[in-house]
Tab-separated table of C-alpha atoms in Angstrom:
chain	number	residue	atom	x	y	z
A	1	MET	CA	-6.238	8.422	-17.616
A	2	LYS	CA	-2.968	9.599	-18.526
A	3	LYS	CA	-0.821	7.244	-19.105
A	4	ILE	CA	3.278	6.494	-18.825
A	5	SER	CA	5.020	3.666	-20.904
A	6	THR	CA	8.585	2.365	-20.937
A	7	LEU	CA	9.896	1.595	-24.749
A	8	ILE	CA	11.944	-0.235	-26.488
A	9	CYS	CA	14.157	0.700	-29.278
A	10	ALA	CA	11.461	-0.211	-32.006
A	11	ILE	CA	8.796	1.975	-30.410
A	12	LEU	CA	11.370	5.269	-30.196
A	13	CYS	CA	11.874	5.327	-33.774
A	14	LEU	CA	8.592	5.715	-34.278
A	15	PHE	CA	8.527	9.045	-32.186
A	16	GLY	CA	11.090	10.678	-33.800
A	17	ALA	CA	13.702	10.400	-30.365
A	18	THR	CA	15.929	7.757	-31.324
A	19	SER	CA	17.323	6.424	-34.700
A	20	CYS	CA	18.130	2.930	-34.834
A	21	LEU	CA	21.418	1.834	-36.922
A	22	ASN	CA	22.700	-1.257	-38.365
A	23	ASN	CA	26.408	-1.496	-39.120
A	24	SER	CA	27.887	-4.104	-41.388
A	25	ASN	CA	28.585	-6.119	-38.616
A	26	SER	CA	25.154	-6.368	-37.816
A	27	GLN	CA	25.078	-4.253	-34.195
A	28	THR	CA	22.241	-3.158	-32.905
A	29	ILE	CA	22.625	0.490	-32.101
A	30	THR	CA	20.379	3.779	-31.152
A	31	GLU	CA	20.913	7.544	-31.478
A	32	GLN	CA	19.340	10.074	-28.762
A	33	SER	CA	19.838	13.416	-28.646
A	34	PHE	CA	19.443	15.630	-25.830
A	35	PRO	CA	19.916	19.440	-26.722
A	36	SER	CA	19.794	22.949	-24.433
A	37	CYS	CA	20.475	21.187	-21.377
A	38	PHE	CA	21.831	22.982	-18.060
A	39	ALA	CA	25.136	22.386	-16.021
A	40	HIS	CA	25.385	23.206	-12.177
A	41	VAL	CA	28.995	23.002	-11.707
A	42	VAL	CA	30.677	22.876	-8.226
A	43	ASP	CA	34.277	24.003	-7.474
A	44	MET	CA	35.383	21.899	-5.213
A	45	ILE	CA	38.238	23.602	-4.387
A	46	GLN	CA	37.131	27.239	-4.533
A	47	LEU	CA	33.952	26.028	-3.494
A	48	SER	CA	32.354	28.305	-5.904
A	49	GLU	CA	28.774	27.510	-7.922
A	50	ALA	CA	27.795	28.515	-11.425
A	51	ASN	CA	25.002	27.543	-14.083
A	52	TYR	CA	25.804	27.236	-17.834
A	53	THR	CA	23.068	26.674	-20.223
A	54	ASP	CA	22.718	25.544	-23.945
A	55	LEU	CA	24.838	22.122	-23.728
A	56	GLY	CA	24.503	19.118	-25.588
A	57	TYR	CA	23.987	15.641	-25.430
A	58	GLN	CA	23.719	12.636	-27.945
A	59	LEU	CA	23.828	9.053	-26.833
A	60	ARG	CA	24.808	6.171	-28.661
A	61	LEU	CA	23.748	2.820	-27.113
A	62	ASN	CA	25.102	-0.344	-28.878
A	63	TYR	CA	23.058	-3.370	-27.758
A	64	SER	CA	25.617	-6.129	-29.138
A	65	ASP	CA	28.074	-5.283	-26.854
A	66	LEU	CA	26.443	-3.188	-24.108
A	67	THR	CA	28.687	-0.161	-24.432
A	68	ALA	CA	27.908	3.799	-25.108
A	69	GLU	CA	29.361	6.670	-26.837
A	70	VAL	CA	27.937	10.153	-25.543
A	71	VAL	CA	29.058	12.956	-27.282
A	72	ILE	CA	28.793	16.353	-25.375
A	73	SER	CA	28.540	20.195	-26.672
A	74	GLY	CA	28.745	23.583	-24.851
A	75	LEU	CA	30.727	22.047	-21.707
A	76	LYS	CA	31.920	24.835	-19.725
A	77	THR	CA	34.021	26.098	-16.528
A	78	PRO	CA	34.154	28.752	-14.493
A	79	ASP	CA	38.107	28.844	-14.794
A	80	GLY	CA	36.639	30.498	-18.124
A	81	THR	CA	37.662	27.177	-20.500
A	82	SER	CA	35.023	26.472	-23.084
A	83	TYR	CA	35.579	23.020	-24.304
A	84	PRO	CA	34.993	21.866	-28.092
A	85	THR	CA	32.573	19.187	-28.899
A	86	PHE	CA	33.987	15.812	-27.741
A	87	SER	CA	33.039	12.068	-27.495
A	88	LEU	CA	33.346	9.720	-24.671
A	89	LYS	CA	33.434	6.319	-26.307
A	90	ASP	CA	33.357	2.790	-24.889
A	91	ILE	CA	31.314	3.037	-21.816
A	92	LYS	CA	29.829	0.243	-20.409
A	93	TRP	CA	25.393	0.298	-19.772
A	94	THR	CA	23.356	-1.472	-18.272
A	95	VAL	CA	19.395	-1.291	-17.250
A	96	GLU	CA	18.556	-0.606	-13.090
A	97	GLU	CA	15.337	-0.621	-11.483
A	98	GLY	CA	13.631	-2.521	-14.533
A	99	SER	CA	13.384	0.071	-17.141
A	100	LYS	CA	16.312	3.075	-16.327
A	101	ILE	CA	19.069	2.835	-18.323
A	102	VAL	CA	22.331	4.222	-16.543
A	103	VAL	CA	25.644	4.293	-18.113
A	104	LYS	CA	28.661	5.284	-16.160
A	105	GLY	CA	32.400	4.924	-16.156
A	106	THR	CA	35.136	6.398	-14.625
A	107	ASP	CA	38.804	8.118	-15.530
A	108	LEU	CA	37.552	8.586	-18.876
A	109	VAL	CA	39.728	10.591	-21.319
A	110	PRO	CA	37.591	11.657	-24.089
A	111	GLU	CA	38.506	12.192	-27.911
A	112	MET	CA	39.052	15.855	-28.856
A	113	SER	CA	40.441	17.669	-31.930
A	114	GLY	CA	42.700	20.678	-31.724
A	115	PHE	CA	42.777	20.819	-27.472
A	116	ALA	CA	45.567	20.066	-25.831
A	117	ALA	CA	44.569	20.025	-22.200
A	118	LYS	CA	41.968	17.130	-22.732
A	119	PRO	CA	39.916	16.664	-19.514
A	120	VAL	CA	39.635	13.602	-17.226
A	121	PHE	CA	36.213	12.618	-16.008
A	122	ASN	CA	36.938	11.029	-12.870
A	123	THR	CA	33.380	9.638	-12.759
A	124	PHE	CA	30.655	9.957	-15.061
A	125	ARG	CA	27.011	8.749	-15.055
A	126	LEU	CA	24.099	8.924	-17.665
A	127	GLU	CA	20.648	8.091	-16.444
A	128	LEU	CA	17.909	8.043	-18.923
A	129	VAL	CA	14.108	6.855	-18.227
A	130	ASN	CA	12.081	6.609	-21.822
A	131	ARG	CA	8.711	7.411	-21.494
A	132	THR	CA	5.545	8.820	-23.184
A	133	VAL	CA	2.871	11.081	-21.736
A	134	ASP	CA	-0.445	11.462	-23.385
A	135	GLY	CA	1.064	10.127	-26.123
A	136	THR	CA	4.310	12.857	-26.311
A	137	TYR	CA	8.009	11.379	-25.455
A	138	PHE	CA	8.867	13.388	-21.783
A	139	PRO	CA	12.028	11.342	-21.427
A	140	GLY	CA	13.449	11.707	-17.618
A	141	VAL	CA	17.530	12.502	-18.541
A	142	SER	CA	20.129	13.523	-16.142
A	143	MET	CA	24.098	13.706	-16.406
A	144	THR	CA	26.505	13.164	-13.364
A	145	TYR	CA	30.073	13.991	-13.632
A	146	THR	CA	33.323	15.304	-11.581
A	147	LEU	CA	36.064	16.843	-14.074
A	148	ASN	CA	39.584	17.150	-13.448
A	149	GLY	CA	39.205	15.880	-9.601
A	150	ARG	CA	37.719	19.588	-9.358
A	151	TYR	CA	34.571	20.060	-10.666
A	152	SER	CA	31.278	18.600	-9.757
A	153	ILE	CA	28.574	18.535	-12.435
A	154	VAL	CA	24.437	17.912	-12.575
A	155	SER	CA	23.011	18.432	-15.912
A	156	SER	CA	19.662	17.969	-17.150
A	157	TYR	CA	16.759	19.848	-18.791
A	158	ALA	CA	15.487	23.024	-17.370
A	159	ASP	CA	11.679	22.041	-17.503
A	160	GLN	CA	10.336	18.740	-16.055
A	161	LEU	CA	7.405	17.460	-16.332
A	162	LEU	CA	6.476	14.703	-13.280
A	163	LEU	CA	3.674	12.483	-12.588
A	164	ALA	CA	2.578	11.848	-9.276
A	165	LYS	CA	0.506	10.336	-6.619
A	166	THR	CA	-1.028	13.691	-4.700
A	167	THR	CA	-2.707	13.062	-1.567
A	168	SER	CA	-4.266	15.686	0.807
A	169	VAL	CA	-5.636	15.055	4.541
A	170	SER	CA	-7.644	17.787	6.314
A	171	ASP	CA	-7.299	19.144	9.887
A	172	GLY	CA	-10.247	16.919	10.067
A	173	GLY	CA	-8.764	14.006	9.218
A	174	GLU	CA	-10.231	13.349	6.074
A	175	ALA	CA	-8.323	11.970	3.221
A	176	PHE	CA	-8.432	12.140	-0.419
A	177	SER	CA	-5.782	10.936	-3.244
A	178	THR	CA	-4.964	11.397	-7.124
A	179	VAL	CA	-2.925	10.210	-9.919
A	180	SER	CA	-4.359	12.765	-12.506
A	181	THR	CA	-2.424	16.001	-11.596
A	182	GLN	CA	0.804	16.385	-13.404
A	183	TYR	CA	3.659	18.921	-12.127
A	184	VAL	CA	5.569	20.853	-14.493
A	185	LEU	CA	8.681	22.189	-13.227
A	186	ASN	CA	10.386	25.525	-14.969
A	187	PHE	CA	13.609	25.975	-13.233
A	188	ASN	CA	15.281	29.578	-14.252
A	189	MET	CA	19.169	29.035	-14.096
A	190	ALA	CA	20.039	32.517	-14.653
A	191	THR	CA	18.111	34.039	-11.093
A	192	ASN	CA	17.334	30.195	-9.772
A	193	ARG	CA	13.529	30.730	-9.165
A	194	LEU	CA	11.372	27.683	-10.361
A	195	LYS	CA	7.740	27.847	-11.307
A	196	ILE	CA	5.342	24.946	-10.614
A	197	THR	CA	2.432	24.066	-12.696
A	198	LEU	CA	-0.183	21.938	-10.889
A	199	LYS	CA	-1.975	20.868	-13.834
A	200	GLN	CA	-5.716	19.615	-13.034
A	201	ALA	CA	-5.327	19.792	-9.764
A	202	LYS	CA	-7.900	18.166	-7.077
A	203	PHE	CA	-7.164	18.473	-3.364
A	204	VAL	CA	-10.787	16.844	-2.363
A	205	SER	CA	-13.075	14.654	-4.471
A	206	GLY	CA	-15.943	17.861	-4.886
A	207	MET	CA	-12.740	20.256	-5.684
A	208	PRO	CA	-13.246	21.031	-9.550
A	209	ALA	CA	-9.294	20.235	-11.565
A	210	MET	CA	-7.577	23.386	-11.924
A	211	ASP	CA	-4.050	24.450	-12.793
A	212	ILE	CA	-2.603	26.192	-10.467
A	213	VAL	CA	0.823	28.090	-10.486
A	214	PHE	CA	3.185	28.537	-8.089
A	215	ASP	CA	5.781	31.211	-8.938
A	216	ASN	CA	8.930	33.114	-8.290
A	217	ILE	CA	10.010	30.230	-5.811
A	218	PRO	CA	13.731	30.246	-4.902
A	219	PHE	CA	15.848	26.695	-5.140
A	220	THR	CA	19.522	25.867	-4.502
A	221	PHE	CA	21.291	22.753	-5.309
A	222	SER	CA	22.079	20.219	-2.379
A	223	GLY	CA	24.373	17.148	-4.221
A	224	ASN	CA	22.482	16.417	-7.302
A	225	ASN	CA	19.287	17.436	-6.104
A	226	ALA	CA	16.836	20.883	-6.670
A	227	VAL	CA	15.405	21.383	-3.274
A	228	TRP	CA	12.874	24.404	-2.467
A	229	HIS	CA	11.485	25.842	0.768
A	230	VAL	CA	8.800	28.898	1.050
A	231	ASP	CA	7.103	30.267	4.283
A	232	ALA	CA	4.104	31.724	2.500
A	233	LEU	CA	2.926	32.705	-1.396
A	234	THR	CA	-0.437	33.117	-3.177
A	235	PRO	CA	-0.807	30.878	-6.194
A	236	MET	CA	-1.723	32.290	-9.824
A	237	LEU	CA	-4.786	30.728	-11.519
A	238	ASN	CA	-5.375	31.417	-15.151
A	239	GLY	CA	-2.709	34.683	-14.915
A	240	ASN	CA	-3.768	36.135	-12.040
A	241	PRO	CA	-3.326	36.312	-7.809
A	242	PHE	CA	-5.609	33.058	-6.763
A	243	ALA	CA	-5.647	34.549	-2.927
A	244	ALA	CA	-8.847	32.491	-2.023
A	245	PHE	CA	-6.138	29.703	-2.162
A	246	PRO	CA	-2.897	30.812	0.336
A	247	ILE	CA	-0.215	28.164	0.336
A	248	THR	CA	2.279	27.932	2.963
A	249	ASP	CA	4.957	25.956	4.140
A	250	LEU	CA	6.119	24.711	0.831
A	251	ASP	CA	8.605	22.775	0.717
A	252	GLY	CA	9.851	20.200	-2.056
A	253	SER	CA	12.736	18.776	-4.094
A	254	LEU	CA	13.856	16.931	-7.188
A	255	ASP	CA	16.430	14.335	-8.182
A	256	PHE	CA	16.832	15.363	-12.134
A	257	CYS	CA	16.557	11.097	-13.210
A	258	GLY	CA	14.825	10.273	-9.475
A	259	ASN	CA	12.176	11.237	-7.247
A	260	PHE	CA	10.170	13.985	-6.787
A	261	ARG	CA	8.919	15.196	-3.251
A	262	LEU	CA	6.034	18.491	-3.126
A	263	ASP	CA	4.188	19.326	0.395
A	264	PHE	CA	2.250	22.366	1.095
A	265	ILE	CA	-0.755	23.563	3.327
A	266	CYS	CA	-3.716	25.279	1.638
A	267	ASP	CA	-6.080	26.949	3.231
A	268	PRO	CA	-8.832	27.632	0.646
A	269	ALA	CA	-11.414	29.939	1.601
A	270	THR	CA	-14.754	28.394	-0.258
A	271	MET	CA	-13.623	25.011	2.215
A	272	PRO	CA	-13.328	24.449	5.852
A	273	GLY	CA	-10.561	23.984	6.727
A	274	LYS	CA	-6.626	23.482	6.190
A	275	TYR	CA	-5.677	20.869	3.707
A	276	ASP	CA	-1.817	19.087	4.152
A	277	VAL	CA	-1.092	18.054	0.233
A	278	LYS	CA	1.915	15.955	-0.505
A	279	ALA	CA	2.823	14.830	-3.943
A	280	GLU	CA	5.741	11.940	-4.463
A	281	GLY	CA	6.547	10.588	-8.007
A	282	SER	CA	9.395	10.151	-10.059
A	283	PHE	CA	10.219	9.396	-13.968
A	284	SER	CA	9.224	5.617	-13.412
A	285	PHE	CA	6.366	6.369	-11.758
A	286	LEU	CA	3.595	4.619	-13.401
A	287	PRO	CA	-0.120	5.447	-12.491
A	288	GLU	CA	-2.666	2.745	-13.020
A	289	ALA	CA	-5.649	3.052	-15.831
């Protein structure tokens, strides 16, 4: 059974995701980097949108006084401004929902050298769920903030891994569920297209587990969520069209550090009837052993 776990600082160090530091005042500080993120930027005045890539974040958590420092690199806005690497300091952080680290503040002015017009972060929120999947570190992390009272920004990784409970119900009323299917989501921020890989997918008990791909799905942003819908598509299996498993009414959404949902109808040629398939999960979802 695939497992996911929440890690404290000491275990994170073993995976190399976080370094644990102690300064002369015996404060406990962890440092973690999140490179190669995207930013979806909404200009709330011009009512326009833009996507950027190659943003980087460093998160330093002080466990002694519960403050955080966030270093941001590669931030751009649609007016042509490119900011140098800068730091937001002394932000309060808490733990919510049992394990989610939340760093949030208002009216933050960064430390920034060589740049006259410093931006103001009217709001800033970073959410982090530390987890491992099959022994590999896959954090759930998102950054949402408003800048200069004009830009609303959501930022995270373009490639996501979700665990979920998958339930299918046949049109005859027979139900089947599994927590073994993993969902890999690849968001192309240049084309606004999404690829979803269902790893070890099963819709009925007698179906062999297969890696099925739903590709070229258009997506948009609704607030901090990516959302998508297509009326029909042909999935891929082993790189080839899998016409025997036609998919209709595909619908889904992802909060980049919250809930994941995917619904679709499958009408397999090898089995009688149609199947209504629903997957629901989150970065904190913990399958039972």
